[in-house]
Amino acid sequence: MSLQVGDKAPDFTLPDQSGAPVTLSDRLTQKVVVLYFYPKDNTKGCTIEACSFRDSYETFTEAGAEVIGVSSDTVASHEKFAGRHELPFILLADTDKAVRKQYGATTLGVVPGRITFVIDQEGVIRHTFSAMLKFNDHVDQALSVVKELQSA
């Protein structure tokens, strides 16, 4: 079962593409976080989604948000994926799928899902969106919510 709007986002620490630990609660002290779970580095849909977040990255940062991607790929895989596509945001390696499980980011309970969460600075989930094939909708919806939070 996926987390819902209004739920407190579970805190976690995972390594980023350089191997450095990233803790969600530390990031939330600075900005709203757009946390997106995706199935696998270097697959067609995941590349389209990541590049869409990349192309809107400046707009997200100007709106006071940080984009963070999560998959079960390794640190080394994330490093190559981020480098190949010039991704300016953090990719986290959830190799044991523990964080994915905490967030309920699966499809049919078993397949790694494509789910985006917008989490405010108090750690409350303000938006969720789950769609395996609507890659760009994740970006569009998240950006809309981030802008709403900024104007509130």
Coordinates of C-alpha atoms in Angstrom, one line a residue:
M1 CA 0.0 0.0 0.0
S2 CA 1.4 3.4 -1.0
L3 CA 1.6 6.4 1.2
Q4 CA -1.1 9.0 0.7
V5 CA -1.5 12.7 0.8
G6 CA -1.3 14.0 4.4
D7 CA 0.9 11.1 5.6
K8 CA 4.2 11.8 7.2
A9 CA 7.0 10.7 4.8
P10 CA 9.2 8.0 6.4
D11 CA 12.8 9.3 6.9
F12 CA 15.7 7.3 5.4
T13 CA 19.3 7.5 4.5
L14 CA 20.6 6.1 1.2
P15 CA 23.8 6.6 -0.8
D16 CA 23.8 8.9 -3.8
Q17 CA 25.5 8.4 -7.1
S18 CA 28.8 9.4 -5.6
G19 CA 28.4 7.1 -2.6
A20 CA 27.7 9.9 -0.1
P21 CA 24.8 9.3 2.4
V22 CA 21.7 11.4 1.8
T23 CA 19.1 11.7 4.6
L24 CA 15.6 12.9 3.6
S25 CA 15.0 14.9 6.8
D26 CA 18.2 16.8 6.2
R27 CA 17.0 17.8 2.8
L28 CA 13.6 18.8 4.0
T29 CA 15.2 21.5 6.3
Q30 CA 16.3 23.3 3.1
K31 CA 13.6 22.7 0.5
V32 CA 10.4 20.9 -0.6
V33 CA 11.5 17.4 -1.9
V34 CA 10.2 15.8 -5.1
L35 CA 11.0 12.2 -4.5
Y36 CA 10.5 10.0 -7.5
F37 CA 10.8 6.2 -7.6
Y38 CA 11.6 4.6 -10.9
P39 CA 12.2 1.0 -12.0
K40 CA 15.7 0.9 -13.6
D41 CA 18.5 3.1 -14.9
N42 CA 19.1 3.2 -18.6
T43 CA 15.7 1.8 -19.6
K44 CA 13.6 3.8 -22.2
G45 CA 10.9 5.0 -19.9
C46 CA 13.2 5.8 -17.0
T47 CA 15.5 7.7 -19.2
I48 CA 12.6 9.8 -20.6
E49 CA 11.4 10.5 -17.1
A50 CA 14.9 11.4 -15.8
C51 CA 15.6 13.7 -18.7
S52 CA 12.2 15.4 -18.3
F53 CA 13.1 16.1 -14.6
R54 CA 16.6 17.3 -15.9
D55 CA 15.0 19.6 -18.4
S56 CA 12.7 21.1 -15.7
Y57 CA 15.4 21.1 -12.9
E58 CA 16.0 24.8 -12.9
T59 CA 12.3 25.5 -12.7
F60 CA 12.0 23.1 -9.7
T61 CA 15.0 24.8 -7.9
E62 CA 13.7 28.3 -8.6
A63 CA 10.4 27.1 -7.0
G64 CA 12.2 26.0 -3.9
A65 CA 12.3 22.2 -4.5
E66 CA 14.9 19.5 -4.8
V67 CA 14.4 16.6 -7.1
I68 CA 15.6 13.1 -5.9
G69 CA 15.3 9.9 -7.8
V70 CA 15.3 6.5 -6.2
S71 CA 15.7 3.0 -7.7
S72 CA 17.3 -0.3 -6.7
D73 CA 20.2 0.2 -9.0
T74 CA 23.7 0.4 -7.5
V75 CA 25.7 3.6 -6.8
A76 CA 28.0 2.8 -9.8
S77 CA 24.9 2.3 -12.1
H78 CA 23.5 5.7 -10.9
E79 CA 26.8 7.4 -11.5
K80 CA 26.9 6.2 -15.1
F81 CA 23.3 7.0 -15.7
A82 CA 23.6 10.5 -14.2
G83 CA 26.8 11.2 -16.2
R84 CA 25.4 9.8 -19.5
H85 CA 22.3 12.0 -19.3
E86 CA 23.8 15.0 -17.5
L87 CA 21.4 14.7 -14.6
P88 CA 21.9 17.6 -12.1
F89 CA 19.9 16.0 -9.3
I90 CA 20.5 13.2 -6.7
L91 CA 19.9 9.6 -7.6
L92 CA 19.7 7.3 -4.5
A93 CA 20.6 3.6 -4.5
D94 CA 18.0 1.6 -2.6
T95 CA 19.6 -1.8 -3.5
D96 CA 17.7 -3.8 -0.9
K97 CA 14.4 -2.0 -1.8
A98 CA 13.7 -1.2 1.8
V99 CA 12.8 2.5 1.1
R100 CA 10.7 1.5 -1.9
K101 CA 8.8 -0.9 0.4
Q102 CA 8.4 1.8 3.1
Y103 CA 6.8 4.1 0.5
G104 CA 4.7 1.4 -1.2
A105 CA 6.4 2.2 -4.5
T106 CA 5.4 -0.9 -6.3
T107 CA 2.9 -1.9 -8.9
L108 CA 0.7 -4.9 -8.1
G109 CA 2.8 -5.2 -4.9
V110 CA 5.8 -6.7 -6.6
V111 CA 7.0 -4.8 -9.7
P112 CA 9.1 -1.7 -9.0
G113 CA 6.7 1.2 -9.6
R114 CA 7.0 4.7 -11.0
I115 CA 5.6 6.8 -8.2
T116 CA 6.3 10.5 -7.4
F117 CA 5.9 12.1 -4.0
V118 CA 6.0 15.9 -3.3
I119 CA 7.0 16.3 0.4
D120 CA 6.8 19.7 2.2
Q121 CA 9.4 21.0 4.6
E122 CA 7.4 19.6 7.5
G123 CA 7.8 16.1 6.0
V124 CA 4.2 15.8 5.0
I125 CA 3.3 14.2 1.7
R126 CA 1.4 16.9 -0.4
H127 CA 1.0 15.0 -3.6
T128 CA 1.4 11.5 -5.0
F129 CA 1.3 10.3 -8.6
S130 CA 1.6 6.8 -9.9
A131 CA 1.7 5.9 -13.6
M132 CA 4.1 3.5 -15.3
L133 CA 3.8 4.9 -18.8
K134 CA 3.0 8.7 -18.3
F135 CA 6.6 9.7 -17.8
N136 CA 6.3 13.4 -18.4
D137 CA 3.1 13.6 -16.2
H138 CA 5.2 12.9 -13.2
V139 CA 7.2 16.1 -13.8
D140 CA 4.3 18.3 -14.8
Q141 CA 2.2 17.3 -11.8
A142 CA 5.0 17.6 -9.3
L143 CA 6.0 21.0 -10.7
S144 CA 2.4 22.2 -10.4
V145 CA 2.2 21.2 -6.7
V146 CA 5.6 22.7 -5.9
K147 CA 4.5 26.0 -7.4
E148 CA 1.2 25.9 -5.4
L149 CA 3.2 25.3 -2.2
Q150 CA 5.5 28.2 -3.0
S151 CA 2.6 30.6 -3.4
A152 CA 0.8 29.4 -0.3

